[in-house]
PDB file of C-alpha atoms and ligand atoms in Angstrom:
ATOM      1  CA  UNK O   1      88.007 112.345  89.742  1.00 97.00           C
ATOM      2  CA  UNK O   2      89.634 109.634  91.967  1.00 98.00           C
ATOM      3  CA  UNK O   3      87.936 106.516  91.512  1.00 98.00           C
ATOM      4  CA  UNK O   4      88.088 104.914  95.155  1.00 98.00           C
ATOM      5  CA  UNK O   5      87.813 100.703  94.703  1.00 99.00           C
ATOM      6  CA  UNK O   6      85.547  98.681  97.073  1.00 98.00           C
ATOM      7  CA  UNK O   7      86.850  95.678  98.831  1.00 98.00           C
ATOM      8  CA  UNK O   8      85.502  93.531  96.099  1.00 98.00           C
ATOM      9  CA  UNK O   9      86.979  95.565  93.539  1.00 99.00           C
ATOM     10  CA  UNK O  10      90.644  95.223  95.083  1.00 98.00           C
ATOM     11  CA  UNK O  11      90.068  91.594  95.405  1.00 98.00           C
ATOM     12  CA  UNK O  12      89.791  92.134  91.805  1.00 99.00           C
ATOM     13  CA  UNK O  13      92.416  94.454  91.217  1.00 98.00           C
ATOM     14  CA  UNK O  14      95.099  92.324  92.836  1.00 98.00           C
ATOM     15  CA  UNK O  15      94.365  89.186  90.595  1.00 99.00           C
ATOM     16  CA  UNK O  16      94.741  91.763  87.496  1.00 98.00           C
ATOM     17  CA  UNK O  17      97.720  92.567  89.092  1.00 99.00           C
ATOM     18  CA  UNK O  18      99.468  89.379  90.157  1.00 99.00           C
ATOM     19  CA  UNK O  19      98.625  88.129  86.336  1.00 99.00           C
ATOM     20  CA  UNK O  20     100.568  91.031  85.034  1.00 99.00           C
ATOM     21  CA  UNK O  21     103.820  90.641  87.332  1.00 99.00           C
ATOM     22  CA  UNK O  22     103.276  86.613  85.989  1.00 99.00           C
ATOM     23  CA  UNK O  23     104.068  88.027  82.569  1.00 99.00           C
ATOM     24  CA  UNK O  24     106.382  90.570  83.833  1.00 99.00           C
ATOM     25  CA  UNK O  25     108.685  87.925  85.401  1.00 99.00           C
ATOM     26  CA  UNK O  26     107.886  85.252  82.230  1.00 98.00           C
ATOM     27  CA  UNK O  27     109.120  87.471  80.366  1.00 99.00           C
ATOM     28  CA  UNK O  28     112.675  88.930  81.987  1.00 99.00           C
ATOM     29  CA  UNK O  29     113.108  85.260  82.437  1.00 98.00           C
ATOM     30  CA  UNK O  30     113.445  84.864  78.714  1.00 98.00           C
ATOM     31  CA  UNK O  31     116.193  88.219  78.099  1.00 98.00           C
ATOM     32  CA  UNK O  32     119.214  86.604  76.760  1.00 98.00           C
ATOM     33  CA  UNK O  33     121.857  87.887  74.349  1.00 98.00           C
ATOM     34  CA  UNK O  34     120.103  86.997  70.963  1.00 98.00           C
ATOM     35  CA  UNK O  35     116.693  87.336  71.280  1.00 98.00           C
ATOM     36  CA  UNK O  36     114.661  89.572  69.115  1.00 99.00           C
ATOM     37  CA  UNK O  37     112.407  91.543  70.864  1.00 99.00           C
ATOM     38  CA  UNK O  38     109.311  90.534  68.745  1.00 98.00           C
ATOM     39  CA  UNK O  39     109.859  87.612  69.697  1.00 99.00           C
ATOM     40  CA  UNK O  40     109.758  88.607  73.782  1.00 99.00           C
ATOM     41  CA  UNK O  41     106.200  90.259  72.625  1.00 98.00           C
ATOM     42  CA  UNK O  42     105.161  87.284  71.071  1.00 98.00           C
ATOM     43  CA  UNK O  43     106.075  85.317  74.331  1.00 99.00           C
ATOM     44  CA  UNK O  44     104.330  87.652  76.448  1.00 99.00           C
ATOM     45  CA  UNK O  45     101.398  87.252  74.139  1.00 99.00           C
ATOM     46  CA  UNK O  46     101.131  83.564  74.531  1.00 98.00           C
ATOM     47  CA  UNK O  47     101.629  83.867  78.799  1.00 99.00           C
ATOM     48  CA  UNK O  48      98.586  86.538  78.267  1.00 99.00           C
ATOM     49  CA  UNK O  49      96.696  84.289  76.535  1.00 98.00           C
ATOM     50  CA  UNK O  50      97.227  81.315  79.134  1.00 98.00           C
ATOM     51  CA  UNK O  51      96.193  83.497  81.663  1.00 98.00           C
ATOM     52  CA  UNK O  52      92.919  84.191  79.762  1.00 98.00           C
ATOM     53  CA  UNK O  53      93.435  87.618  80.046  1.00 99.00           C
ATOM     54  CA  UNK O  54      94.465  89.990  77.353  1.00 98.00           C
ATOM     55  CA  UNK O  55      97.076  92.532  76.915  1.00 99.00           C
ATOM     56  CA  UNK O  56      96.079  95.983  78.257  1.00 99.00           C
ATOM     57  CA  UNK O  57      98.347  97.317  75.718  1.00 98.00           C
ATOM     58  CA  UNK O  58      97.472  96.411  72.055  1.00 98.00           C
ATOM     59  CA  UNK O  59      95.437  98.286  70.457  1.00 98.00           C
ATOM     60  CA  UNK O  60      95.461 101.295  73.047  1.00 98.00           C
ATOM     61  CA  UNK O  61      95.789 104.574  70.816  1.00 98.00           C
ATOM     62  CA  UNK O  62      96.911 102.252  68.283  1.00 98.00           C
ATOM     63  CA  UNK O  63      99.991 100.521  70.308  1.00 98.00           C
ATOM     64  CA  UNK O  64     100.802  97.390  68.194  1.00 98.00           C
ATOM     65  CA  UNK O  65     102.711  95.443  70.708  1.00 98.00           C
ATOM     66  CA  UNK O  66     101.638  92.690  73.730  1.00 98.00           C
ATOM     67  CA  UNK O  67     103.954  94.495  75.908  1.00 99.00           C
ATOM     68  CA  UNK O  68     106.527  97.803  75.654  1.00 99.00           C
ATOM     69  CA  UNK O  69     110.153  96.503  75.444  1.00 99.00           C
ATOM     70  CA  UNK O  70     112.184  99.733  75.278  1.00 99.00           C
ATOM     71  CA  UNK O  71     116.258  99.028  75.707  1.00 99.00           C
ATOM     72  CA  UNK O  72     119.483 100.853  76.114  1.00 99.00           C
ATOM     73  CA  UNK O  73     118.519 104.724  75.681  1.00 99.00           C
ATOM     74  CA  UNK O  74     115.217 103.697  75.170  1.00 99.00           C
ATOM     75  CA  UNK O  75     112.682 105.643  78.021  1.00 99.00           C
ATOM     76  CA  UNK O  76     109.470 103.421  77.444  1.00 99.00           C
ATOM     77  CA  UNK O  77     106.905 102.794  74.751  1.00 99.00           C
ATOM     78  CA  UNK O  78     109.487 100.496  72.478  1.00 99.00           C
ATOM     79  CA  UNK O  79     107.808  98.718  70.277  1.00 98.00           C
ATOM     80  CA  UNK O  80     109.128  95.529  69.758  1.00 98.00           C
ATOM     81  CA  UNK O  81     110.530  94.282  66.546  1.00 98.00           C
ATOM     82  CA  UNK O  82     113.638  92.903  64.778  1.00 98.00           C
ATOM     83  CA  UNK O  83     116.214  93.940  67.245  1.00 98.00           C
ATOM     84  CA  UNK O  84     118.294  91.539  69.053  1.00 98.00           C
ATOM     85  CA  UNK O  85     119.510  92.240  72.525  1.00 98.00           C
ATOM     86  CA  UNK O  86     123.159  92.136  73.003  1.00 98.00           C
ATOM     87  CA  UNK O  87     125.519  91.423  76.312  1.00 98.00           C
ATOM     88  CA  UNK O  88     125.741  94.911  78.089  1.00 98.00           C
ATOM     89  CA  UNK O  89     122.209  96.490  77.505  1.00 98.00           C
ATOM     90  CA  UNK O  90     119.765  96.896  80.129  1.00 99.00           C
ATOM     91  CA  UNK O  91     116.327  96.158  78.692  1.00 99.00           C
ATOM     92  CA  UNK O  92     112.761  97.521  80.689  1.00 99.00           C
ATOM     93  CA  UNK O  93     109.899  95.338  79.984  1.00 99.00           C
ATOM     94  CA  UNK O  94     106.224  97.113  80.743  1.00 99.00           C
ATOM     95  CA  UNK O  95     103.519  94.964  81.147  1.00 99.00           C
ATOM     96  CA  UNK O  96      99.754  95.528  81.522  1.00 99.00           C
ATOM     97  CA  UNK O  97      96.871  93.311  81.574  1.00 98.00           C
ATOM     98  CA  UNK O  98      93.414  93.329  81.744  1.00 98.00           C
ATOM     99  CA  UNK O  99      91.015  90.590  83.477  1.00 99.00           C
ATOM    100  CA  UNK O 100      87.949  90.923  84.806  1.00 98.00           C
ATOM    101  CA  UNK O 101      87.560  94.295  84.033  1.00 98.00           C
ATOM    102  CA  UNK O 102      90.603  95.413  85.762  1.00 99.00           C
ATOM    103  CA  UNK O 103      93.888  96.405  84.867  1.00 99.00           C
ATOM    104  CA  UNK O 104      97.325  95.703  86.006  1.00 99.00           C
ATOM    105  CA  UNK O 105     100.419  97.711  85.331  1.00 99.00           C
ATOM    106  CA  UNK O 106     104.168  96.356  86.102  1.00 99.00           C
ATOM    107  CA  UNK O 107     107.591  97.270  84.605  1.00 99.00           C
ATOM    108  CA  UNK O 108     111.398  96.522  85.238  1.00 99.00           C
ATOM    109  CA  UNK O 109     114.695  96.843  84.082  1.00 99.00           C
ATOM    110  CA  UNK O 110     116.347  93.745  83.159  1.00 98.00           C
ATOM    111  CA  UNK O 111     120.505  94.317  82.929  1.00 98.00           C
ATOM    112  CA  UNK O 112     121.694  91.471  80.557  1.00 98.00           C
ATOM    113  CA  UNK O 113     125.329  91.119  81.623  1.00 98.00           C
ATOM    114  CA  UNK O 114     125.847  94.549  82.889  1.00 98.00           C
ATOM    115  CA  UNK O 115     129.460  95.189  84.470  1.00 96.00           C
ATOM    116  CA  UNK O 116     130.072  99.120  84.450  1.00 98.00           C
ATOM    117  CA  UNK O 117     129.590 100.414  88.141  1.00 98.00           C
ATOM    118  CA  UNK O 118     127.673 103.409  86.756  1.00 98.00           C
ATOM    119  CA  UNK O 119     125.033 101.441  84.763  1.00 98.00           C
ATOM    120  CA  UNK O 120     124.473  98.815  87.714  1.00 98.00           C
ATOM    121  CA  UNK O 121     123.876 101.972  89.929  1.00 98.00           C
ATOM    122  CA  UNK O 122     121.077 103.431  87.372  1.00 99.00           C
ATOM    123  CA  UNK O 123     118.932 100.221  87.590  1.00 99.00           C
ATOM    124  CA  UNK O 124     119.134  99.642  91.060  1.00 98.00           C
ATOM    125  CA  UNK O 125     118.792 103.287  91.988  1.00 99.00           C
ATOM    126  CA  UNK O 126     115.695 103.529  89.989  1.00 99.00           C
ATOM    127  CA  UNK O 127     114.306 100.446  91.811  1.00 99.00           C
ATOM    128  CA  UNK O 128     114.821 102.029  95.090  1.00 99.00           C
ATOM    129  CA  UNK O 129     113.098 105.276  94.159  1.00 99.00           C
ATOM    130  CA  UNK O 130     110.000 103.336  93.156  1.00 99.00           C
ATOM    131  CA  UNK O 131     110.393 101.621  97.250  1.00 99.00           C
ATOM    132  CA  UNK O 132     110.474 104.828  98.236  1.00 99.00           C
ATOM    133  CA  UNK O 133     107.470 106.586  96.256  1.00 99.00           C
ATOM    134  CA  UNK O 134     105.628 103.069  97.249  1.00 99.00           C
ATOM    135  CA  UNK O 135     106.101 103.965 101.223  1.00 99.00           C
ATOM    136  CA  UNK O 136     104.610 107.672 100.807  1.00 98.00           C
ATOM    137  CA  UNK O 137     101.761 106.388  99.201  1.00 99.00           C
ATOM    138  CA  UNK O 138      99.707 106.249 102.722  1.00 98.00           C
ATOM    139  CA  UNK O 139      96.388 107.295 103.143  1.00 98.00           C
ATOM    140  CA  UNK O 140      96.713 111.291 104.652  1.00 98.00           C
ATOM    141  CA  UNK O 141      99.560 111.983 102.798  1.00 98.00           C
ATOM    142  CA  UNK O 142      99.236 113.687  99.485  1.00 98.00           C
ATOM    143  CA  UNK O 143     100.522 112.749  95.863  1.00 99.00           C
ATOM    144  CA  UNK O 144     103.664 114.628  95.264  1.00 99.00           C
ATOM    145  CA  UNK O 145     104.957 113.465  98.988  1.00 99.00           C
ATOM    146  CA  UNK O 146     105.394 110.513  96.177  1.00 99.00           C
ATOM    147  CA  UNK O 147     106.808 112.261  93.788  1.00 99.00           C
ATOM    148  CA  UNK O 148     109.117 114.118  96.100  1.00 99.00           C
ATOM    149  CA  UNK O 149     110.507 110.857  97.656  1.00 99.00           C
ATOM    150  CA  UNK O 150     111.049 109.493  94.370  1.00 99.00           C
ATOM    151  CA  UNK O 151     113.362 112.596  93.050  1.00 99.00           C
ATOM    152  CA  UNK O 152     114.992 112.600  96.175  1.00 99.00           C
ATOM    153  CA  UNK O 153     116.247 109.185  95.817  1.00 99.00           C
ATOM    154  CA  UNK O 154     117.282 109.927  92.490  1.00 99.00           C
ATOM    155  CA  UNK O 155     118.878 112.894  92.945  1.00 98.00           C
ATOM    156  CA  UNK O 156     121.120 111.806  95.833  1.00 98.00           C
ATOM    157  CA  UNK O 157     122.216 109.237  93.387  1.00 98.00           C
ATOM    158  CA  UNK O 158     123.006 112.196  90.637  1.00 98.00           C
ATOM    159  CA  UNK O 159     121.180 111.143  87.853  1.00 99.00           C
ATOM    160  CA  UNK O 160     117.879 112.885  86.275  1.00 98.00           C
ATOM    161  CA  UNK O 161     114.360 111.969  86.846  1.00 98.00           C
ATOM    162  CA  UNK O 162     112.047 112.104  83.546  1.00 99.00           C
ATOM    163  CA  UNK O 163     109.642 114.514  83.660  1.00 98.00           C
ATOM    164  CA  UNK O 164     107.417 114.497  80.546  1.00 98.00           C
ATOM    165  CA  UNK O 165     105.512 110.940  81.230  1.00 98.00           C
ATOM    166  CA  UNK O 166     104.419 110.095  84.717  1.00 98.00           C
ATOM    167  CA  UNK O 167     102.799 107.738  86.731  1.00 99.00           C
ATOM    168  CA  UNK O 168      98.487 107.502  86.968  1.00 99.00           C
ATOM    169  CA  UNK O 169      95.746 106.119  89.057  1.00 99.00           C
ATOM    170  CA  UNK O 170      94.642 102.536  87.596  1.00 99.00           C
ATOM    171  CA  UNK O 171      91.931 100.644  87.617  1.00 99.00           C
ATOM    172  CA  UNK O 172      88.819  99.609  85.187  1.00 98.00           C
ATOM    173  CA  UNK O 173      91.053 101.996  82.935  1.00 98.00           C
ATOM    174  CA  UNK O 174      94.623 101.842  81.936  1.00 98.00           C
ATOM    175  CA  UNK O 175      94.907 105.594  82.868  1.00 98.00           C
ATOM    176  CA  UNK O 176      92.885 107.241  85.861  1.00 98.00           C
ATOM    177  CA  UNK O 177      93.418 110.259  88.156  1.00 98.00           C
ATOM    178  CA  UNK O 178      95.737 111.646  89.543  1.00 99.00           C
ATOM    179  CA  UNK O 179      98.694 111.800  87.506  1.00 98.00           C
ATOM    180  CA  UNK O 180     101.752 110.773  89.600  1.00 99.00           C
ATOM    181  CA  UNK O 181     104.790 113.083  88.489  1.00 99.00           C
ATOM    182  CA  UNK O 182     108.060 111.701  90.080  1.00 99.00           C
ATOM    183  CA  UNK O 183     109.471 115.024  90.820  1.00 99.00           C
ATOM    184  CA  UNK O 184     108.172 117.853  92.893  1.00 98.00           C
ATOM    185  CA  UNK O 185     107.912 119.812  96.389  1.00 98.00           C
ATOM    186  CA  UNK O 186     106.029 117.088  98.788  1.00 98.00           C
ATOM    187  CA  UNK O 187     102.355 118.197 100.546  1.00 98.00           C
ATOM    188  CA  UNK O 188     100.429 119.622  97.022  1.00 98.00           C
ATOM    189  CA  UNK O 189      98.025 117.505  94.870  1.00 98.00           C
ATOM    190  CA  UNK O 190      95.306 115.526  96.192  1.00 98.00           C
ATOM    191  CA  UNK O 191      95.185 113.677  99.608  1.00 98.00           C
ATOM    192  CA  UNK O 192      95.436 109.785  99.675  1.00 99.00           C
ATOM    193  CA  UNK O 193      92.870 107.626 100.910  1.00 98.00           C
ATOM    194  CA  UNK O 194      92.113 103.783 101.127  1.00 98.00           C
ATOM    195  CA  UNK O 195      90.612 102.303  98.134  1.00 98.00           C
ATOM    196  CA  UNK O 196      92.876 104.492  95.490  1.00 99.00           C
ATOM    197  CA  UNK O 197      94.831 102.015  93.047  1.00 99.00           C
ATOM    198  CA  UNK O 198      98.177 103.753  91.600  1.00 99.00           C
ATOM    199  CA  UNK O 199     100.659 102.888  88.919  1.00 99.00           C
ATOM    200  CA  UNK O 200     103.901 104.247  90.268  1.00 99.00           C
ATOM    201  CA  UNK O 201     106.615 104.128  87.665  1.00 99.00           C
ATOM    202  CA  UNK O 202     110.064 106.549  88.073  1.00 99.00           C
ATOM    203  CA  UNK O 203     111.948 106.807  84.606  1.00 99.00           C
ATOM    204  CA  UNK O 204     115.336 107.797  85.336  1.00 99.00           C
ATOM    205  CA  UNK O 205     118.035 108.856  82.991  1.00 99.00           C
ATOM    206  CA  UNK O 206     121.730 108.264  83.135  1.00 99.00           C
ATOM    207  CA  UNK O 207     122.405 111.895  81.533  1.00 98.00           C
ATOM    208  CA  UNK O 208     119.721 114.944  80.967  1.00 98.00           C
ATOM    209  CA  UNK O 209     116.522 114.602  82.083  1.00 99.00           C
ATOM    210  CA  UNK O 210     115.390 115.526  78.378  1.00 99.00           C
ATOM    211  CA  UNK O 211     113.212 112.919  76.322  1.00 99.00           C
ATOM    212  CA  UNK O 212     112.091 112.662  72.486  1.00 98.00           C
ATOM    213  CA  UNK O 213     109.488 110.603  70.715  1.00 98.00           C
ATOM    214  CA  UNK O 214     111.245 108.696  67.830  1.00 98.00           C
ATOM    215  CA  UNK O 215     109.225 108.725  64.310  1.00 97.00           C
ATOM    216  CA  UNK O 216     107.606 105.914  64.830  1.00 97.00           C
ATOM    217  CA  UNK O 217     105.507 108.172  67.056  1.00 98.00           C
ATOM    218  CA  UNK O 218     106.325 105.872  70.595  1.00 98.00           C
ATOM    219  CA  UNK O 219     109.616 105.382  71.415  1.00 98.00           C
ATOM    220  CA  UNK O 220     110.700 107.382  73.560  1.00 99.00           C
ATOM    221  CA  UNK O 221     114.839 107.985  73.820  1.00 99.00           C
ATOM    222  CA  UNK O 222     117.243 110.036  75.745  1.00 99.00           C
ATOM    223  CA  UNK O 223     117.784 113.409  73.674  1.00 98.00           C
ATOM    224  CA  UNK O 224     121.875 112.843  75.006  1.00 99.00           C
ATOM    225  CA  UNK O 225     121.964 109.201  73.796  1.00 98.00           C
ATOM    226  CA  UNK O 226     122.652 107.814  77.344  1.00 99.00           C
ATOM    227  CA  UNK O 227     121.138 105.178  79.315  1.00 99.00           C
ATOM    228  CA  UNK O 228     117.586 104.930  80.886  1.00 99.00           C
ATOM    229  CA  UNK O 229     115.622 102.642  83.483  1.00 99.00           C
ATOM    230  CA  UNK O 230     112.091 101.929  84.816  1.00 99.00           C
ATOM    231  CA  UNK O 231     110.033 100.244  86.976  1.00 99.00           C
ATOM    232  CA  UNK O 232     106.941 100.146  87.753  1.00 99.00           C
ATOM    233  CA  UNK O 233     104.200  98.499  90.118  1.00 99.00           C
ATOM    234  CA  UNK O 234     100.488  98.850  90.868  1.00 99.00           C
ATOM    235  CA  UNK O 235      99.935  99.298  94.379  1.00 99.00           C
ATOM    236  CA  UNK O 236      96.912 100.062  96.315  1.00 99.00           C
ATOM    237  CA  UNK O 237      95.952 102.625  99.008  1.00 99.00           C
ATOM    238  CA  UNK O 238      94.796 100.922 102.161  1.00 98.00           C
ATOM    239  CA  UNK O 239      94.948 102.393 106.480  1.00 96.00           C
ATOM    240  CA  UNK O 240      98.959 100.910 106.524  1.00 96.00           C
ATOM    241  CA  UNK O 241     101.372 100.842 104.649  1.00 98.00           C
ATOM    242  CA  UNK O 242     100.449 100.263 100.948  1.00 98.00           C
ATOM    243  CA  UNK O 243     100.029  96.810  99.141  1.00 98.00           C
ATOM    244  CA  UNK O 244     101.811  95.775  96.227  1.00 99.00           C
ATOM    245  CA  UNK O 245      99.830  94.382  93.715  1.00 99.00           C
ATOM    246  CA  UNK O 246     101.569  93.391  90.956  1.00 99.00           C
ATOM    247  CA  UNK O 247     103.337  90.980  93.063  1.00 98.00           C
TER     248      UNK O 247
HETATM  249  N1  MF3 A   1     102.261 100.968  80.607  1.00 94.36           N
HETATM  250  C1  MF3 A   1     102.480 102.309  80.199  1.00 94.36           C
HETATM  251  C2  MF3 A   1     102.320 103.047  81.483  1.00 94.36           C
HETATM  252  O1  MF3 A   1     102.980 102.632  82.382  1.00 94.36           O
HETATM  253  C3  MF3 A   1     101.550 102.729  79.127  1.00 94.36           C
HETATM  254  C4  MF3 A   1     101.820 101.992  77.877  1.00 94.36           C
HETATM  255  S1  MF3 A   1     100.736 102.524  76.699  1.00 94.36           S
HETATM  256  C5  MF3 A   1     101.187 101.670  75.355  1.00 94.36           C
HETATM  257  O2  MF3 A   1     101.552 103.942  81.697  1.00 94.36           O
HETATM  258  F1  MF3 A   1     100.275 101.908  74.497  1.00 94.36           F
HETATM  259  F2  MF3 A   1     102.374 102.042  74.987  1.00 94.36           F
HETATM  260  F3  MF3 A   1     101.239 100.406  75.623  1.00 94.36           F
HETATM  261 CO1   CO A   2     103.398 100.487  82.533  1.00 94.36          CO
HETATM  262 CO1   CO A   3     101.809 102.853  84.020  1.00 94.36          CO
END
């Protein structure tokens, strides 16, 4: 079921969702060679706590981080700890929040010194796939016309779109209906209407589309070893085109 938000309720949603790109953008601001990701996650924390909101994050399913920080061949889900980041890796940061009852969802890639053509292209291609999966998400059209436009972006670039976590309705929950694969023929899965909140977020790999779950049962890395980007915004449904909340 497709939980369709009232006008008060996306009043709601889009302070939820301005708080979390806040933290989103605190936090990229602070990726410098040197820095220990723990300590990024403890950052976050403290911006979360400023806000008066709380982390959307901790605690869900047992998650023991403020935020996700997953770098290099890293998918999503890292959980931060002792590593440092070095000159050359590209780092995606995934924020959620939660105030007043409502959730907001953000990620991006940062690239911390990044020179090679090919890695550049991977960060900025993903970001453009997530434009384009934002512009199909009009009320009429249908959920994989999302999903389509993302692969298609991603595909003309020749790199390999993740298919084993996908994007989600949001809202008073982390994770609502529908699921929002970012692959697919367009015109299937259910039709869009004003009032739906979505968390959009393409994953796109370097290399093979393949992913694995690392041992500490979240990480989630690049069977071949190669790079991987994300981003991610929660945008909302309304008669033009749709509005970006985690702005
Ligand atoms: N933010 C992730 C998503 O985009 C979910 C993270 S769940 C966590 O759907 F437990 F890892 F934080
Ligand atoms: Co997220
Ligand atoms: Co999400």
């Amino acid at each position: 079921m497709i939980v369709i938000k009232s006008a008060a309720e996306l009043e709601r949603m889009k302070v939820s969702g301005h708080l979390a790109a806040v933290v989103r953008d605190s936090v990229a601001g602070k990726v410098s060679p040197g820095v220990k990701t723990i300590e990024l996650s403890d950052y976050a924390g403290e911006v979360i706590k400023s806000l008066g909101a709380e982390s959307a994050f901790k605690g869900y399913r047992g998650y023991p981080g403020n935020i996700c920080i997953s770098v290099n061949d890293a998918v999503v889900h890292g959980i931060p700890g002792s590593r440092r980041i070095d000159l050359g890796d590209i780092v995606s940061i995934d924020v959620g929040v939660k105030y007043d009852g409502f959730i907001g969802d953000t990620a991006l890639t940062v690239m911390v010194g990044v020179t090679e053509p090919d890695v550049l292209s991977l960060v900025k291609v993903t970001e453009k796939s997530l434009e384009a999966g934002i512009a199909m998400a009009r009320a009429g059209n249908r959920v994989s016309d999302i999903s389509h436009a993302v692969e298609k972006v991603v595909q003309a670039n020749g790199f390999s779109v993740v298919r084993d976590f996908v994007g989600h309705g949001i809202g008073r929950q982390m994770h609502e209906d529908p699921q929002i694969p970012n692959f697919g023929s367009p015109g299937r899965g259910a039709v869009l209407k004003p009032g739906m909140t979505l968390a959009i977020e393409p994953m796109v790999n370097q290399g093979a589309a393949s992913v694995d779950v690392q041992a500490d049962g979240w990480t989630v890395l690049t069977r071949d070893g190669k790079l991987s980007a994300h981003f991610e915004h929660t945008v909302a449904v309304t008669e033009g085109a749709a509005e970006i909340l985690t702005i």
